[in-house]
């Protein structure tokens, strides 16, 4: 039966890209809020409007048709999700942030940098 029906089958289209898209404003601290959680984005888009594509398991941040950040979606409430690399360019202006900044708190750094971090 399959051999007979095979000739009638049509090729599949492109895969379904199921997400909800919302336009949000990036805070001055480079964070985007979705539900009750906050997710970091690169500091170059601070205070701008970007799109957040909400998938079942992740959030994708898009600015000017370019993906600028991606985070695993969190279903807990009132959590902050930082990607330290989003804030590295700000260290030139605020070097103390490496020691005290929330984005860098749990960042596993090489031993030499950890020593410098403690000194300065």
Phi, psi and omega in degrees: 000318180300320180299324179288318183283337184305322181293337181268349183292145177253151178293147177289148175282190179289155183299149179288125180254083188274108176210162172254133181248132179230144174265129182225161175260134177281135180287171178291343177263018175064037180240147175243135179259131171226131191054237180252007183257157179242137182232138182279153174224163179303144185294344179294341181253015179303138178067015178253167174266133177225171175258142174244121176263116185260112175261176179297325186239358182207164172239133179241123180263133185231132175227127180053048178062018178240134175288122182251340179198156177213134179226148170294139181286136180250132180258001172284175182247147173059048178248153176246132181238107183255143167247107185306328181297338177293337186252358185301321181295338178282345181296336177296325180274325183227078183296334179294344180295333178298326181276319189246350186286138180303322180296337185258001184304309187254021182278122179282109182254158175299154184304320181297320179290324179297322178295314178298320179301320181289324182289314185261000000 
